[in-house]
Amino acid sequence: MNKTADINDIRKLFPALEQSVNSKKLVYLDNGATAQKPQQVTDLVNLMNSGINGNIHRAVHELSSKTTELYENSREEVMLFLNAAHREEIIFTSGTTAAINLVAASFGDKFLKRGDAVLISEAEHHSNIVPWQLICEKKGALLKVLPVDDCGHWRMDMLDALLDENVKIVSVSHVSNVLGLINPVEELISMAHSRGIPVMVDGAQSVVHLNIDVQKMDCDFFVFSGHKLYGPTGTGVLYGKRELLEEMPPWMGGGDMVETVTFEKTTYAPLPLKFEAGTPNFIGAAALARAVMFVNSLDKEFTQKQEHAVVNFMVEELSKIEGLKLYGTQGDRISLFSFTIDGVHPADLAMIMDKMGIALRSGQMCAEPLMRRYGVEAMLRASFAVYNTLEEAEYFITSLKRAIKMLS
Ligand code: PLP
């Protein structure tokens, strides 16, 4: 099948991009928060909600068979997408946050004890900080932090000392939702593994922009959200190496995750169901597979070329704006840019630009410690997706300059 290599063909698949906002054609640059959905994703959600609807795994009737098949096929699709070795290594969750909480609670319950430590980086989303704080508090373990330098890069020179014998797990983002830099996860994983320490990679931002191969990366866990990958909200994935997942206790109890239940003792279902208690979002999971199929239908060479063009243009143009500070510089990055401008509040800028039809993110970006690291209270972020054009980037830069003038 021919892969799509034309941005107008891609845009046609996204009805949301057709709308006007504040009487201006929408320029949607808040993809790091959530992406728009292609027609094939919303069509499947509608189709299932309006008919192909029966609870999975539980019944012999036709509708249940159909939804079960869609759900399990989706697991297969995600397995291939991540190049996981086994289908049982793919656990459906409600998102990145749920997946991290699952690992923190379950892995932490089994493997953390008083005096142990968990290592994260200074550039984590709250979702990759708070779950670890919760389990560390419960277990009397310590949360250690790998700092970033002024450019936003991990202080790899400090890693050796930080990875001491107390560290039982490392959990880091592949790409920070603020800095947009592609972190050297493979180097970190290899160092951690040489000390027998497993690593979880938060792929919420990277999975949309990079090719992920969990076997090549050799991460022990990889997590992402469906809604940032052109899929439905309330969906997400935890990939985990089978041997580790098998050793970990269930996180939530309920239907579908059990083998036998008596009042005295319950035995658990094998992977992956052990971690999928209750009725899952089976419609969402099936639609997530459609989103993955959409991504697979794109010409990778074309999308990467397009992304490089946007990155080069944005970095160059942003650097020309007086008083603008870009966070995350020097090195490979995705098309996500967070910045501040002297004397102008990001929220005011975001509001004016909304009036110009441009959707941006402003605020603490769910990364308060990183805001503190750079001594700011808030930033403004423009994040691009495969359907964003270079013309939109140009319109963004012109509008930003106009908005700054209005506020200065
Ligand atoms: N991790 C990173 C790097 C993110 O960017 C986000 C969301 O922005 C999350 C975790 C949390 O994702 P979700 O809210 O979909 O669970």
Coordinates of C-alpha atoms and ligand atoms in Angstrom, one line a residue:
M1 CA 0.0 0.0 0.0
N2 CA 1.3 3.5 -0.9
K3 CA 2.1 5.6 2.2
T4 CA 0.7 9.1 2.5
A5 CA 3.3 11.7 1.6
D6 CA 1.2 14.8 1.1
I7 CA 0.3 17.1 4.0
N8 CA -3.0 18.1 2.4
D9 CA -4.0 14.5 2.2
I10 CA -3.2 14.0 5.8
R11 CA -5.1 17.1 6.8
K12 CA -8.2 15.9 5.0
L13 CA -8.5 13.0 7.4
F14 CA -8.9 15.4 10.4
P15 CA -12.3 17.1 10.4
A16 CA -11.3 19.1 13.5
L17 CA -8.8 21.1 11.5
E18 CA -11.5 22.5 9.3
Q19 CA -13.1 24.6 12.1
S20 CA -12.8 28.3 12.8
V21 CA -12.0 29.6 16.3
N22 CA -12.7 33.2 17.1
S23 CA -13.6 33.7 13.4
K24 CA -10.2 32.6 12.4
K25 CA -9.1 29.4 10.8
L26 CA -7.9 27.1 13.5
V27 CA -4.1 26.7 13.8
Y28 CA -3.9 23.9 16.4
L29 CA -0.5 23.9 18.1
D30 CA -1.3 22.2 21.4
N31 CA -0.6 18.7 20.2
G32 CA 1.7 18.0 23.1
A33 CA -1.4 18.2 25.3
T34 CA -3.7 16.2 23.0
A35 CA -3.8 15.6 19.3
Q36 CA -6.8 15.8 17.0
K37 CA -8.3 12.5 15.7
P38 CA -8.5 11.2 12.2
Q39 CA -11.9 10.2 10.8
Q40 CA -11.1 6.5 11.0
V41 CA -10.7 6.7 14.8
T42 CA -13.9 8.6 15.5
D43 CA -15.8 6.4 12.9
L44 CA -14.9 3.3 14.8
V45 CA -15.8 4.8 18.2
N46 CA -19.2 5.8 16.8
L47 CA -19.7 2.5 15.1
M48 CA -19.0 0.6 18.3
N49 CA -21.0 2.9 20.5
S50 CA -24.0 2.6 18.2
G51 CA -24.0 -1.1 17.7
I52 CA -20.8 -3.2 18.0
N53 CA -21.0 -3.2 21.7
G54 CA -20.7 -6.2 24.0
N55 CA -18.5 -6.6 27.0
I56 CA -15.2 -8.4 26.1
H57 CA -13.9 -11.8 27.2
R58 CA -17.1 -12.6 29.2
A59 CA -19.8 -13.9 26.9
V60 CA -20.3 -16.2 24.0
H61 CA -22.7 -14.0 22.0
E62 CA -21.8 -12.5 18.7
L63 CA -21.3 -8.9 19.9
S64 CA -19.0 -9.9 22.6
S65 CA -17.0 -12.0 20.2
K66 CA -16.6 -9.1 17.9
T67 CA -15.5 -6.6 20.5
T68 CA -13.1 -9.2 22.0
E69 CA -11.6 -9.7 18.6
L70 CA -11.2 -6.0 18.1
Y71 CA -9.7 -5.5 21.5
E72 CA -7.2 -8.3 21.2
N73 CA -6.3 -7.4 17.6
S74 CA -5.5 -3.9 18.9
R75 CA -3.1 -5.5 21.4
E76 CA -1.4 -7.2 18.5
E77 CA -1.3 -3.9 16.5
V78 CA 0.3 -2.1 19.5
M79 CA 2.8 -5.0 20.0
L80 CA 3.9 -4.7 16.4
F81 CA 4.0 -0.9 16.6
L82 CA 6.4 -0.9 19.6
N83 CA 8.2 -4.1 18.3
A84 CA 7.5 -5.8 21.6
A85 CA 8.4 -9.5 21.7
H86 CA 5.2 -10.8 23.1
R87 CA 1.5 -9.8 23.1
E88 CA 1.3 -10.4 26.9
E89 CA 3.7 -7.5 27.3
I90 CA 1.1 -5.0 26.2
I91 CA -1.3 -3.9 29.0
F92 CA -4.1 -1.5 28.1
T93 CA -4.5 1.4 30.6
S94 CA -6.4 4.7 30.7
G95 CA -3.2 6.6 29.8
T96 CA 0.4 7.3 30.6
T97 CA -0.5 8.5 34.1
A98 CA -2.4 5.2 34.9
A99 CA 0.5 3.2 33.4
I100 CA 3.1 4.9 35.6
N101 CA 0.9 4.6 38.6
L102 CA 0.5 0.9 37.9
V103 CA 4.3 0.3 37.7
A104 CA 5.1 2.5 40.7
A105 CA 2.5 0.8 42.9
S106 CA 3.1 -2.8 41.7
F107 CA 6.8 -2.8 41.2
G108 CA 7.3 -0.6 44.2
D109 CA 5.2 -2.9 46.4
K110 CA 7.3 -5.9 45.4
F111 CA 10.8 -4.5 45.1
L112 CA 11.1 -1.3 47.2
K113 CA 12.0 -1.3 50.9
R114 CA 13.2 1.2 53.4
G115 CA 16.5 2.8 52.4
D116 CA 16.0 2.0 48.7
A117 CA 15.8 4.7 46.0
V118 CA 14.0 5.6 42.8
L119 CA 15.8 7.8 40.2
I120 CA 13.9 10.2 38.0
S121 CA 15.1 13.3 36.1
E122 CA 14.5 16.9 36.9
A123 CA 12.6 17.3 33.6
E124 CA 9.7 15.0 34.4
H125 CA 5.9 15.6 34.0
H126 CA 4.1 15.5 37.4
S127 CA 2.8 12.1 36.2
N128 CA 6.3 10.7 36.5
I129 CA 7.1 12.3 39.8
V130 CA 4.0 12.0 42.1
P131 CA 3.4 8.2 41.7
W132 CA 7.0 7.6 42.7
Q133 CA 6.6 10.0 45.7
L134 CA 3.5 8.1 46.8
I135 CA 5.2 4.7 46.8
C136 CA 8.5 6.1 48.2
E137 CA 6.6 7.6 51.1
K138 CA 4.8 4.3 51.8
K139 CA 8.0 2.3 51.6
G140 CA 10.4 4.6 53.3
A141 CA 12.4 4.9 50.0
L142 CA 14.1 8.0 48.6
L143 CA 13.3 9.8 45.4
K144 CA 16.6 10.9 43.7
V145 CA 16.8 13.3 40.9
L146 CA 19.1 13.5 37.9
P147 CA 19.5 17.2 37.2
V148 CA 19.4 18.9 33.8
D149 CA 21.9 21.6 32.6
D150 CA 21.0 25.1 31.4
C151 CA 20.3 23.8 27.9
G152 CA 18.0 21.1 29.3
H153 CA 20.2 18.1 28.8
W154 CA 20.5 15.4 31.5
R155 CA 23.7 15.7 33.5
M156 CA 25.1 12.4 32.3
D157 CA 28.3 13.2 34.1
M158 CA 26.4 12.7 37.4
L159 CA 24.6 9.5 36.4
D160 CA 27.4 7.1 37.5
A161 CA 27.3 8.5 41.1
L162 CA 23.5 8.6 41.3
L163 CA 23.1 5.0 40.2
D164 CA 24.3 3.6 43.4
E165 CA 23.3 0.2 45.0
N166 CA 20.2 1.7 46.6
V167 CA 18.5 2.6 43.3
K168 CA 15.9 -0.1 42.4
I169 CA 14.3 1.5 39.4
V170 CA 14.9 4.5 37.1
S171 CA 11.9 6.3 35.4
V172 CA 12.6 9.0 32.9
S173 CA 10.9 10.7 29.9
H174 CA 12.1 9.9 26.5
V175 CA 11.2 13.5 25.5
S176 CA 10.3 16.1 28.0
N177 CA 6.9 17.7 27.5
V178 CA 8.6 21.1 28.1
L179 CA 12.1 20.8 26.6
G180 CA 11.3 18.8 23.5
L181 CA 14.8 17.3 23.5
I182 CA 15.3 13.6 22.7
N183 CA 17.0 12.2 25.8
P184 CA 19.8 9.7 25.6
V185 CA 17.6 6.9 27.0
E186 CA 19.6 4.1 25.4
E187 CA 22.8 5.2 27.1
L188 CA 21.1 5.6 30.4
I189 CA 19.4 2.2 30.1
S190 CA 22.7 0.5 29.3
M191 CA 24.4 2.1 32.4
A192 CA 21.4 1.2 34.6
H193 CA 21.4 -2.4 33.3
S194 CA 25.1 -2.8 33.9
R195 CA 24.1 -2.4 37.6
G196 CA 21.0 -4.6 37.3
I197 CA 18.6 -1.7 37.6
P198 CA 15.4 -1.7 35.4
V199 CA 14.3 1.4 33.5
M200 CA 10.9 2.8 32.7
V201 CA 10.6 5.2 29.8
D202 CA 7.8 7.7 29.7
G203 CA 7.0 7.9 25.9
A204 CA 4.0 10.2 26.1
Q205 CA 5.7 12.8 23.9
S206 CA 8.2 10.6 22.0
V207 CA 5.9 7.9 20.6
V208 CA 4.2 10.5 18.4
H209 CA 7.4 11.8 16.8
L210 CA 10.0 8.9 16.9
N211 CA 10.0 5.3 15.8
I212 CA 9.9 3.2 18.9
D213 CA 11.5 -0.2 19.2
V214 CA 11.3 -1.3 22.8
Q215 CA 13.6 -4.3 22.1
K216 CA 16.3 -2.2 20.6
M217 CA 15.9 0.4 23.3
D218 CA 16.0 -2.4 25.8
C219 CA 13.8 -0.5 28.2
D220 CA 12.0 -2.6 30.9
F221 CA 8.8 -0.5 30.7
F222 CA 7.5 1.9 28.1
V223 CA 4.3 3.9 28.6
F224 CA 2.2 6.2 26.4
S225 CA -1.2 7.8 26.0
G226 CA -3.6 7.1 23.1
H227 CA -4.9 10.7 22.9
K228 CA -1.6 12.2 22.1
L229 CA -1.1 9.6 19.3
Y230 CA -4.3 10.6 17.4
G231 CA -6.3 8.1 19.3
P232 CA -9.1 8.4 21.9
T233 CA -8.9 9.8 25.3
G234 CA -8.9 7.4 28.2
T235 CA -6.6 5.0 26.4
G236 CA -3.0 4.2 27.0
V237 CA -0.4 1.4 27.0
L238 CA 2.0 -0.1 29.4
Y239 CA 4.7 -2.2 27.7
G240 CA 6.7 -4.3 30.2
K241 CA 9.2 -7.1 29.8
R242 CA 7.3 -10.3 30.4
E243 CA 9.6 -11.7 33.1
L244 CA 9.3 -8.4 35.1
L245 CA 5.5 -8.2 34.7
E246 CA 5.2 -11.8 35.8
E247 CA 7.0 -11.1 39.0
M248 CA 4.9 -8.0 39.8
P249 CA 1.7 -8.3 41.9
P250 CA -1.7 -7.0 40.5
W251 CA -2.4 -3.4 41.0
M252 CA -6.2 -3.3 41.0
G253 CA -8.5 -6.2 41.7
G254 CA -11.7 -7.1 40.0
G255 CA -13.3 -8.9 37.1
D256 CA -11.2 -10.4 34.3
M257 CA -7.9 -10.3 36.2
V258 CA -8.7 -13.5 38.2
E259 CA -8.4 -17.2 37.6
T260 CA -10.4 -18.5 40.6
V261 CA -11.9 -16.6 43.5
T262 CA -12.9 -18.0 46.8
F263 CA -13.3 -16.0 50.1
E264 CA -10.1 -17.6 51.3
K265 CA -7.9 -17.1 48.3
T266 CA -7.9 -15.7 44.8
T267 CA -5.5 -16.7 42.0
Y268 CA -4.8 -14.4 39.2
A269 CA -5.2 -14.6 35.5
P270 CA -2.0 -14.7 33.4
L271 CA -0.6 -11.7 31.6
P272 CA -1.8 -9.4 30.3
L273 CA -5.2 -9.7 32.0
K274 CA -3.6 -9.7 35.5
F275 CA -3.2 -6.0 35.1
E276 CA -6.5 -5.3 33.4
A277 CA -9.1 -5.4 36.2
G278 CA -12.7 -4.6 35.4
T279 CA -14.3 -3.7 32.1
P280 CA -11.5 -1.9 30.1
N281 CA -12.1 0.9 27.7
F282 CA -12.4 -1.7 24.9
I283 CA -14.0 0.7 22.4
G284 CA -11.1 3.1 23.1
A285 CA -8.5 0.4 22.8
A286 CA -9.9 -0.8 19.5
A287 CA -9.9 2.8 18.2
L288 CA -6.3 3.2 19.4
A289 CA -5.4 0.5 16.9
R290 CA -7.0 2.6 14.2
A291 CA -4.8 5.5 15.3
V292 CA -1.7 3.3 15.1
M293 CA -2.8 2.2 11.6
F294 CA -3.1 5.9 10.7
V295 CA 0.5 6.5 11.9
N296 CA 1.7 3.4 10.0
S297 CA 0.0 4.7 6.8
L298 CA 2.2 7.8 6.7
D299 CA 5.4 8.0 4.7
K300 CA 8.0 8.2 7.5
E301 CA 10.6 9.8 5.3
F302 CA 8.1 12.5 4.4
T303 CA 6.9 13.2 8.0
Q304 CA 10.4 13.3 9.3
K305 CA 11.5 15.7 6.6
Q306 CA 8.5 17.9 7.4
E307 CA 9.3 17.8 11.1
H308 CA 12.9 18.8 10.5
A309 CA 11.8 21.7 8.3
V310 CA 9.5 22.9 11.1
V311 CA 12.2 22.5 13.8
N312 CA 14.8 24.4 11.7
F313 CA 12.4 27.2 10.9
M314 CA 11.1 27.5 14.5
V315 CA 14.5 27.4 16.2
E316 CA 15.8 30.0 13.8
E317 CA 12.8 32.3 13.9
L318 CA 12.4 32.1 17.7
S319 CA 16.0 32.9 18.2
K320 CA 15.5 36.2 16.3
I321 CA 12.8 37.5 18.7
E322 CA 14.2 39.9 21.2
G323 CA 13.7 38.9 24.8
L324 CA 12.6 35.4 23.9
K325 CA 14.2 32.5 25.8
L326 CA 13.7 29.0 24.4
Y327 CA 14.0 26.1 26.9
G328 CA 15.7 23.0 25.5
T329 CA 18.5 24.0 23.1
Q330 CA 21.3 22.3 21.2
G331 CA 20.7 18.7 20.2
D332 CA 18.1 16.5 18.6
R333 CA 14.6 17.6 19.3
I334 CA 10.9 17.1 18.3
S335 CA 8.7 19.9 17.1
L336 CA 7.7 21.1 20.5
F337 CA 8.9 24.5 21.8
S338 CA 8.5 26.1 25.2
F339 CA 9.6 29.6 25.8
T340 CA 9.2 32.8 27.8
I341 CA 9.4 36.4 26.7
D342 CA 10.8 39.1 29.0
G343 CA 8.1 41.3 30.5
V344 CA 5.2 39.4 29.0
H345 CA 3.1 36.8 30.8
P346 CA 2.6 33.6 28.8
A347 CA -1.1 33.4 29.7
D348 CA -1.7 36.9 28.2
L349 CA 0.1 35.9 25.0
A350 CA -1.8 32.7 24.8
M351 CA -5.1 34.5 25.1
I352 CA -4.2 37.0 22.4
M353 CA -3.0 34.3 20.1
D354 CA -6.2 32.3 20.7
K355 CA -8.0 35.4 19.3
M356 CA -5.9 34.9 16.2
G357 CA -7.0 31.3 15.9
I358 CA -3.9 29.7 17.4
A359 CA -4.2 27.1 20.1
L360 CA -1.2 27.0 22.4
R361 CA -0.4 25.8 25.9
S362 CA 0.6 28.2 28.7
G363 CA 1.3 27.6 32.3
Q364 CA 3.5 25.3 34.4
M365 CA 3.2 22.5 31.9
C366 CA 2.6 20.0 34.7
A367 CA 6.3 20.3 35.4
E368 CA 6.6 22.6 38.4
P369 CA 10.1 21.5 39.5
L370 CA 11.4 22.3 36.0
M371 CA 9.8 25.7 36.1
R372 CA 11.6 26.3 39.4
R373 CA 14.9 25.0 37.8
Y374 CA 14.7 27.8 35.2
G375 CA 13.3 30.4 37.7
V376 CA 10.0 31.0 35.9
E377 CA 6.4 30.6 36.9
A378 CA 5.1 29.7 33.5
M379 CA 6.0 29.2 29.8
L380 CA 4.3 29.3 26.5
R381 CA 4.4 26.1 24.4
A382 CA 3.8 25.5 20.7
S383 CA 3.7 21.8 19.8
F384 CA 3.2 20.4 16.3
A385 CA 1.8 17.3 14.8
V386 CA 2.0 15.5 11.4
Y387 CA -0.9 17.7 10.0
N388 CA 0.7 21.0 10.9
T389 CA 2.2 22.9 7.9
L390 CA 5.2 25.2 7.5
E391 CA 2.7 27.9 6.6
E392 CA 1.1 27.5 10.0
A393 CA 4.5 27.8 11.6
E394 CA 5.0 31.0 9.7
Y395 CA 1.6 32.3 10.7
F396 CA 2.5 31.4 14.3
I397 CA 5.7 33.4 14.2
T398 CA 4.1 36.5 12.6
S399 CA 1.2 36.4 15.1
L400 CA 3.6 36.0 18.0
K401 CA 5.5 39.1 17.0
R402 CA 2.2 41.0 16.7
A403 CA 1.0 39.8 20.1
I404 CA 4.3 40.7 21.8
K405 CA 4.0 44.2 20.3
M406 CA 0.4 44.6 21.6
L407 CA 1.6 43.6 25.1
S408 CA 4.8 45.7 25.3
Ligands
PLP1 N1 4.3 12.3 30.6 C1 4.6 13.2 29.7 C2 6.0 13.5 29.2 C3 3.5 14.0 29.2 O1 3.7 14.9 28.3 C4 2.2 13.8 29.7 C5 1.1 14.6 29.3 O2 1.2 15.7 28.8 C6 2.0 12.7 30.7 C7 3.1 12.1 31.1 C8 0.7 12.4 31.2 O3 -0.2 11.9 30.2 P1 -1.7 11.6 30.4 O4 -2.3 12.9 31.0 O5 -2.2 11.4 29.1 O6 -1.8 10.5 31.3

